[in-house]
Short mmCIF file of C-alpha atoms in Angstrom, two decimals:
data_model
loop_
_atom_site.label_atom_id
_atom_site.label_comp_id
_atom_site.label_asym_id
_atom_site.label_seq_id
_atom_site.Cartn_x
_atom_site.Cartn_y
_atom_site.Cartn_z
CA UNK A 177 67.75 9.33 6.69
CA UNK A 178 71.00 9.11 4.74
CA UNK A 179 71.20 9.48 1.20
CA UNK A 180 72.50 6.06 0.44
CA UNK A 181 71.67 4.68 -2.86
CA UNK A 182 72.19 1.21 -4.30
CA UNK A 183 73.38 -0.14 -7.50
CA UNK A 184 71.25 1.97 -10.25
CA UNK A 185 71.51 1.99 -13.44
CA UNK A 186 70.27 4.90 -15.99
CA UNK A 187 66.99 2.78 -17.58
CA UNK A 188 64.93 6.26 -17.32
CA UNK A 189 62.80 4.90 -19.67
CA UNK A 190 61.56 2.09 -16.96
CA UNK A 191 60.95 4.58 -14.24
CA UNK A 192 56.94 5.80 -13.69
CA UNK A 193 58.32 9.26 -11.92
CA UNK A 194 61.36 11.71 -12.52
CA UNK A 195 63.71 13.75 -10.75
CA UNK A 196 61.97 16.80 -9.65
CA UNK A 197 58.09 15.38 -10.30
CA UNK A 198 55.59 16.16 -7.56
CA UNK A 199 54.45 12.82 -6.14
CA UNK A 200 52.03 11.34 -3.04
CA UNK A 201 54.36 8.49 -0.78
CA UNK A 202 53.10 6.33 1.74
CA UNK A 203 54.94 6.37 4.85
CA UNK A 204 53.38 4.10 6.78
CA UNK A 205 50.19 3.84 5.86
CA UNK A 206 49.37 7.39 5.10
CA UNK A 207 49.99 9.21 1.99
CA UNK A 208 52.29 12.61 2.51
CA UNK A 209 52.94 14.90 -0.20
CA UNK A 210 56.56 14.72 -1.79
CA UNK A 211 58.82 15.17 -4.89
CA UNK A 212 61.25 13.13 -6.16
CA UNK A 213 64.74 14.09 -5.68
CA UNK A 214 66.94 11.11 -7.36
CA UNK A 215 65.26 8.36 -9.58
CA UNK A 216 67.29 5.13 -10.18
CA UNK A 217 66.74 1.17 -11.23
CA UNK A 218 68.50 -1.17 -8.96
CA UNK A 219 69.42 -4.64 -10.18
CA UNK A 220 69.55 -6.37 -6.56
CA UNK A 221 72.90 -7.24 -6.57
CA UNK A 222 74.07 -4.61 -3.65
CA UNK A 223 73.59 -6.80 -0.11
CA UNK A 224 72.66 -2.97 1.18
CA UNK A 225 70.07 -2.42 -0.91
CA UNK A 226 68.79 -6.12 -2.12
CA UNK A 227 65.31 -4.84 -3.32
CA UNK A 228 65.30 -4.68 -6.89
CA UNK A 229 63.55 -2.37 -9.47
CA UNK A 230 62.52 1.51 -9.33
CA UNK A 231 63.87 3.10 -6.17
CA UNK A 232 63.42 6.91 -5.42
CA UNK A 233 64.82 9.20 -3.16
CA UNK A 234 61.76 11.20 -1.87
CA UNK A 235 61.20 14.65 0.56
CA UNK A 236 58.35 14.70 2.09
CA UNK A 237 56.89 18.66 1.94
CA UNK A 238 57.27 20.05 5.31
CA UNK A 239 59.66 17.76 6.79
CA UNK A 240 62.65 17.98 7.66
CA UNK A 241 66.23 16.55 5.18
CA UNK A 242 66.27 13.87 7.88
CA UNK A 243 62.75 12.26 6.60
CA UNK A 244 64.19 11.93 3.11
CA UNK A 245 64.47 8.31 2.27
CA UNK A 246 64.68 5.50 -0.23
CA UNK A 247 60.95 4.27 -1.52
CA UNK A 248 60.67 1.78 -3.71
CA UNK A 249 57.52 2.32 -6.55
CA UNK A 250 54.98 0.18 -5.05
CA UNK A 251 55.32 3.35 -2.06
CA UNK A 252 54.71 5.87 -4.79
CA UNK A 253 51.35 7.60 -7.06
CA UNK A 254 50.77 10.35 -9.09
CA UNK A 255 49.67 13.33 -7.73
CA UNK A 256 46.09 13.73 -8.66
CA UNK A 257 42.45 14.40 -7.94
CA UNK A 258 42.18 10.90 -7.65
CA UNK A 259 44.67 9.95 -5.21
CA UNK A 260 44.13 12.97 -3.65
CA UNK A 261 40.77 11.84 -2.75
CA UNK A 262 42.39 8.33 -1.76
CA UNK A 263 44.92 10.50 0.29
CA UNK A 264 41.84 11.88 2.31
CA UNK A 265 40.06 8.48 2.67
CA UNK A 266 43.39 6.88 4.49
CA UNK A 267 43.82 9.73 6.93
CA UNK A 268 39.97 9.83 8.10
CA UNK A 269 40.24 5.70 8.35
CA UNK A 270 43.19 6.14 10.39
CA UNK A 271 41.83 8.68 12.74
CA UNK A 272 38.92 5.70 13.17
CA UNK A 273 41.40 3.05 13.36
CA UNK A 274 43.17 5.14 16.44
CA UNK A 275 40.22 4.19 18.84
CA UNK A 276 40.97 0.39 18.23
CA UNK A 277 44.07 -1.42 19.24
CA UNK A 278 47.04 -2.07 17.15
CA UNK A 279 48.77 -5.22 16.25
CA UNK A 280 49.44 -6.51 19.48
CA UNK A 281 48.13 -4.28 23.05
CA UNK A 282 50.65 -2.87 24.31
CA UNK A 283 49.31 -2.41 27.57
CA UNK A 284 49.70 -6.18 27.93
CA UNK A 285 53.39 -5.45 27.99
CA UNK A 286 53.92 -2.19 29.98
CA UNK A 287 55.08 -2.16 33.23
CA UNK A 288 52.39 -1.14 35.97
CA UNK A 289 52.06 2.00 37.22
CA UNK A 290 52.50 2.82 40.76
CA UNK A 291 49.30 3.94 41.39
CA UNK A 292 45.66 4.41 39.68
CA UNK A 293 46.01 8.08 39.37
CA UNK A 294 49.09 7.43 37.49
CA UNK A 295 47.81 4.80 34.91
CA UNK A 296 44.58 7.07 34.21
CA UNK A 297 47.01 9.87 33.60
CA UNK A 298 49.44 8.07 31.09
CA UNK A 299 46.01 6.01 29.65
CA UNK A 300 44.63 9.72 28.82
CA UNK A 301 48.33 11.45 27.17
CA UNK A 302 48.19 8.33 25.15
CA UNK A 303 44.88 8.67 23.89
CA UNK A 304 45.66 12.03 23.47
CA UNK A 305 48.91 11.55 21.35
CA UNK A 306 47.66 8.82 18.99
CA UNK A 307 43.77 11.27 18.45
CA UNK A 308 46.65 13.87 17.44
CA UNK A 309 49.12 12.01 15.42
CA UNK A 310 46.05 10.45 13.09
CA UNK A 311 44.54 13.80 12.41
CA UNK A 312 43.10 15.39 9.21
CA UNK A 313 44.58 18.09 10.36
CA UNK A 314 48.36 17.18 11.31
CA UNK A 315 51.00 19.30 11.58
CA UNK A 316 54.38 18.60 10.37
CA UNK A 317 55.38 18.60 14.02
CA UNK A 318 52.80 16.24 14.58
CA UNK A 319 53.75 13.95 12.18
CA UNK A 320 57.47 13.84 12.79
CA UNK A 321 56.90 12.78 15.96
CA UNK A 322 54.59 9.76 15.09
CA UNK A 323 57.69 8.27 12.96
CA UNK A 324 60.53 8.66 16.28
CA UNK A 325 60.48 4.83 16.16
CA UNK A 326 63.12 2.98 13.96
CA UNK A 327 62.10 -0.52 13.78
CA UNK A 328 64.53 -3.40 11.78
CA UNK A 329 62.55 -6.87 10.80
CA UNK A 330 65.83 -8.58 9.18
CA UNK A 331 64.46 -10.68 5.99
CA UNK A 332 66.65 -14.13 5.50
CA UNK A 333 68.55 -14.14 2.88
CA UNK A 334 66.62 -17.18 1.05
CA UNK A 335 63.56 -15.14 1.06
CA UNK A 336 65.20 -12.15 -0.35
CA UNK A 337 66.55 -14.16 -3.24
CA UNK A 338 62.31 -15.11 -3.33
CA UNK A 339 61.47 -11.43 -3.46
CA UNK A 340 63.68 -10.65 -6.35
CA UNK A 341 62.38 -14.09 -8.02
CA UNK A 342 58.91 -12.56 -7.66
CA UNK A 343 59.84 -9.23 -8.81
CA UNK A 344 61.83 -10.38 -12.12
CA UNK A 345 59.12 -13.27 -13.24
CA UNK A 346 56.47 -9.87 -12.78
CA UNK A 347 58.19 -7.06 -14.00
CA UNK A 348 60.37 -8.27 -16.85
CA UNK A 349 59.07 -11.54 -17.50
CA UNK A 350 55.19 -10.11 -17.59
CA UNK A 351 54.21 -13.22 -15.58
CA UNK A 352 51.48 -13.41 -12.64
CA UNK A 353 51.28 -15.36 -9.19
CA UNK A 354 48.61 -17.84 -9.97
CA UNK A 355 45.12 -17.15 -7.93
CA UNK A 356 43.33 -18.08 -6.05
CA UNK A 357 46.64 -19.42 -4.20
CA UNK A 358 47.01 -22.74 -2.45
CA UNK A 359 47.51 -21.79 0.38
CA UNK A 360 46.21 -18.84 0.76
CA UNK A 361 47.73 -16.32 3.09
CA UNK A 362 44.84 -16.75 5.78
CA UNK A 363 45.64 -20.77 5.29
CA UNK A 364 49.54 -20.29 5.58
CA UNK A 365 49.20 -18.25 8.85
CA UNK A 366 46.71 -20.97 10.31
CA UNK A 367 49.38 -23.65 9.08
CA UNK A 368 51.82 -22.33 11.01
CA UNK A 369 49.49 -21.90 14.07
CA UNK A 370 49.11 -25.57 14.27
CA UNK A 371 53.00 -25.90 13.27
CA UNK A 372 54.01 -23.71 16.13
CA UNK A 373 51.77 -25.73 18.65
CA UNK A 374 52.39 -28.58 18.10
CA UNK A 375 56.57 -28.38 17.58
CA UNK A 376 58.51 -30.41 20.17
CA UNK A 377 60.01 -26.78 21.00
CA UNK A 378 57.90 -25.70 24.13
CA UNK A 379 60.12 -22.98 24.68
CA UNK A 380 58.22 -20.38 23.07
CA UNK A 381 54.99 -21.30 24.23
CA UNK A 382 55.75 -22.07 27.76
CA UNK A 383 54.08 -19.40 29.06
CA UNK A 384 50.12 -19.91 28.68
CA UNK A 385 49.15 -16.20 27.48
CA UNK A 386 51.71 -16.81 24.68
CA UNK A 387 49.42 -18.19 21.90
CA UNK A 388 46.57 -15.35 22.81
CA UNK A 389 49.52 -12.98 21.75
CA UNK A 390 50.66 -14.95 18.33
CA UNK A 391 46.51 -15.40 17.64
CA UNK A 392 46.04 -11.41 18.03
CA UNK A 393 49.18 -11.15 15.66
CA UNK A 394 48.03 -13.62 13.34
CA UNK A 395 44.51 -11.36 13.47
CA UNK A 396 46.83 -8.12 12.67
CA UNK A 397 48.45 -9.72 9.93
CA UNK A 398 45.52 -10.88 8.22
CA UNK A 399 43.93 -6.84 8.84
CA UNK A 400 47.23 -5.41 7.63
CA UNK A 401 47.33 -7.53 4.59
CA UNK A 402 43.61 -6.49 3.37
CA UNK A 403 44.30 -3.04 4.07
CA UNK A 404 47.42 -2.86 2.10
CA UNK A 405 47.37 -5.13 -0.76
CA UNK A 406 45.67 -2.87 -2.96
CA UNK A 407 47.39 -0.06 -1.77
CA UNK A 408 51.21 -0.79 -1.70
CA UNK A 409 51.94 -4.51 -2.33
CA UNK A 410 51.10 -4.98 -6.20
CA UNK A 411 53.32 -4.72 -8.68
CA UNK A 412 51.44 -2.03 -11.85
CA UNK A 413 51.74 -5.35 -13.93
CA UNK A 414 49.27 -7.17 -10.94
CA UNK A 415 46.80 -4.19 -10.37
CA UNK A 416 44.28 -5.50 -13.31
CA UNK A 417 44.32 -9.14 -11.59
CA UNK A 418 43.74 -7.38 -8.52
CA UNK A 419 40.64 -5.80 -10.22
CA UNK A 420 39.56 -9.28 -11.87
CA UNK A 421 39.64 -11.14 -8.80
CA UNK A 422 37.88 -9.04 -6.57
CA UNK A 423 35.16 -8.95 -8.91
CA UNK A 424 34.75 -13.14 -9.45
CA UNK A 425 35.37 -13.66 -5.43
CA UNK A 426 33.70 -10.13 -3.63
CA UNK A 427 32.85 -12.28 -0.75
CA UNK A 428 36.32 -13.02 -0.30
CA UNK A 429 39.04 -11.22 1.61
CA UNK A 430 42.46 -10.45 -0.13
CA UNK A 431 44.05 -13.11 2.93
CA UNK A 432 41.11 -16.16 1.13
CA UNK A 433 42.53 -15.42 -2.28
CA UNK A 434 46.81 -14.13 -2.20
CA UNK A 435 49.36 -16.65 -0.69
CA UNK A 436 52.72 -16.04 0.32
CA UNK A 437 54.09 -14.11 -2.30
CA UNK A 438 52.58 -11.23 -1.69
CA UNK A 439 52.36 -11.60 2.55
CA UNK A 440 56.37 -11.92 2.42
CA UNK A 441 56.14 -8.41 0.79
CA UNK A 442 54.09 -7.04 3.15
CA UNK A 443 56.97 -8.25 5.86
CA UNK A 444 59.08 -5.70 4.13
CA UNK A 445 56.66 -3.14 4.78
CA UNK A 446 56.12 -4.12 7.91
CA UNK A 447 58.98 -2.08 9.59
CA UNK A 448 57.07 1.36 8.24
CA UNK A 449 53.49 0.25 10.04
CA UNK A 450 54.68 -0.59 12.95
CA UNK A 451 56.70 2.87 13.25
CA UNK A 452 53.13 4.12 13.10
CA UNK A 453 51.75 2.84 16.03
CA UNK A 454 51.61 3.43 19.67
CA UNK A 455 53.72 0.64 20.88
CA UNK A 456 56.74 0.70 23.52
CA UNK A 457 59.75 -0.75 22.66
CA UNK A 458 59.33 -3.61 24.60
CA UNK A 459 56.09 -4.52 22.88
CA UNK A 460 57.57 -3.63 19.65
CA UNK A 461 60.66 -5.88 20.32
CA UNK A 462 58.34 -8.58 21.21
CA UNK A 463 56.29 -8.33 18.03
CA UNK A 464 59.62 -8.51 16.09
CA UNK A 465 60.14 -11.87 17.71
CA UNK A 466 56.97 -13.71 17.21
CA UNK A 467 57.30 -11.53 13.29
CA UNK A 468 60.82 -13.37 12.92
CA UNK A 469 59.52 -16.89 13.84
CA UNK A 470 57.17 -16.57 10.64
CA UNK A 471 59.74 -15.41 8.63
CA UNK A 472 61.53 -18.68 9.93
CA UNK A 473 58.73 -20.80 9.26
CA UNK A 474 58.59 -19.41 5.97
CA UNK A 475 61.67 -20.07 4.77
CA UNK A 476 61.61 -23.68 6.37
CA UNK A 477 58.85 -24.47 4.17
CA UNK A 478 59.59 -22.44 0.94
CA UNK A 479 59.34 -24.88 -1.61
CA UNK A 480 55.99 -25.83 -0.54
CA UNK A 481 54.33 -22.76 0.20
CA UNK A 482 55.70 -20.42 -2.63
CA UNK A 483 54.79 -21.26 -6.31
CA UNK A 484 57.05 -22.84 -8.55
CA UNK A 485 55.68 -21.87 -11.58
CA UNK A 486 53.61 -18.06 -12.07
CA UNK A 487 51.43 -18.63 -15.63
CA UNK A 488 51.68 -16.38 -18.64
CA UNK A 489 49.45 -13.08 -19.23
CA UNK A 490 47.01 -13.22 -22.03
CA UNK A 491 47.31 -10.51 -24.63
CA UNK A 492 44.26 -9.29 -23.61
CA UNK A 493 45.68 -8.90 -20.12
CA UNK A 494 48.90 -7.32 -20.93
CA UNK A 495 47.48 -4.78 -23.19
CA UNK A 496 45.41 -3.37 -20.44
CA UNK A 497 47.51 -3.88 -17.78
CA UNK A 498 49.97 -1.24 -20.10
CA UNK A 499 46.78 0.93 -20.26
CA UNK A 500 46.28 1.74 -16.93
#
């Protein structure tokens, strides 16, 4: 990837890793080793690079220049024994996860083969490739080819101007999305369910298997967001609220207790995940639509579904929030 940067500004003093510092990133939803090569704060005010905060520009050992990239801190941890260990635990639940389908099935959307011989050949090289790309033991080969796939979920504009909202009122203003939400993110995504079914606008749903594919995204969604709240959607500030709620609610999933705040940032990680899977392109650009009408729907209903006011951290709570 190009080494495009946007608007920093030299606040070293804000940023959790430096130039040079040997660091774990997620790409996708793995952890590779890397080190930092440029470290910057961006304010959100370049339209190229709206996402504001700590932004580094990581290399991921192994790989080659063109893997570099932009990650934002949330992608980032310190390398050791401890997320070493968490490092091991994602890459033997994704070679699990690779026996169970992804977002959507593709093979819903492929064309047919022309004969049996020929689908039970491609069925087996793709069992084959995604057995190899989730491996404990991947090469670098291996794991440049899982990420061939560029894929582009455009975020409206009034929802980026949300994200930095959400950002600001948690990082500088030491404030916290208040939780449980109302809605929650599993009550949002059933909201618009019943929104989308019921709109005057047939032309979405016209064909009948059409809301069996939105359900299995909405099912996706609601995985995705379990499996990566803790991992790369809170803010350091949130982690300790994180901690506190799943001890009062542990028979709650992180989709019964987070709203919208914190699915809209999973939308912006979204792009990464799905350059993980198996999908073709026509399945992927599918997936992008149905991904886009949500982002629609959010922004339609913004003022109603994102909270107006986040409430203040106790003493107490900021203290050891700093502390770990």
């Amino acid at each position: 990837m190009a080494d495009k940067a946007g608007t920093g500004h030299d606040r070293s003093d804000e940023l959790l890793f430096k130039p040079n510092e040997r660091i774990l990133c997620f790409h996708g939803p793995l952890l590779y080793e890397a080190k930092v090569v440029k470290a910057e704060m961006r304010d959100g005010t370049d339209p190229d690079a709206p996402e504001p905060g700590p932004h580094y520009f990581v290399h991921y050992k192994g790989w080659k220049q063109t893997w570099d990239e932009w990650v934002d801190e949330s992608r980032a941890l310190k390398f050791n024994e401890e997320n070493l260990a968490k490092q091991k635990a994602l890459k033997q639940a994704a070679l699990q996860a690779s026996k169970k389908r992804t977002i959507v099935v593709a093979a819903k959307h492929t064309p047919k083969p022309e004969s049996e011989s020929e689908s039970q050949s491609a069925h087996g090289q793709r069992n084959r490739k995604r057995v190899r790309e989730s491996s404990v033991e991947k090469t670098r080969e291996d794991a440049e080819d899982g990420l061939q796939k560029e894929v582009k979920l455009p975020i409206p504009n009034a929802l980026k101007a949300q994200l930095v909202d959400d950002w600001e009122r948690i990082t500088k203003d030491k404030l916290l999305v208040p939780l449980p939400r109302v809605p929650t993110v599993a009550q949002m995504l059933e909201q618009y369910q019943e929104y989308r079914r019921s709109s005057k606008d047939k032309r979405r749903s016209a064909r009948r298997d059409d809301d069996e594919i939105v359900d299995e995204i909405i099912d996706g969604l609601k995985v995705y967001f379990d499996k990566a709240l803790g991992n790369v959607l809170l803010y350091r500030f949130e982690r300790y609220q994180y901690k506190q709620m799943l001890d009062k609610y542990p028979e709650r999933n992180p989709t019964e207790i987070y709203g919208p705040e914190h699915l809209l940032r999973l939308f912006v990680q979204l792009p990464n995940l799905i350059a993980h899977t198996n999908m073709d392109d026509d399945a992927v650009q599918l997936l992008k639509e149905h991904l886009s009408d949500i982002l629609k729907y959010m922004q339609k209903f913004a003022r109603s579904l994102f909270a107006e006011e986040y409430e203040n951290a106790s003493p107490a709570y900021v203290a050891i929030a700093k502390a770990t």
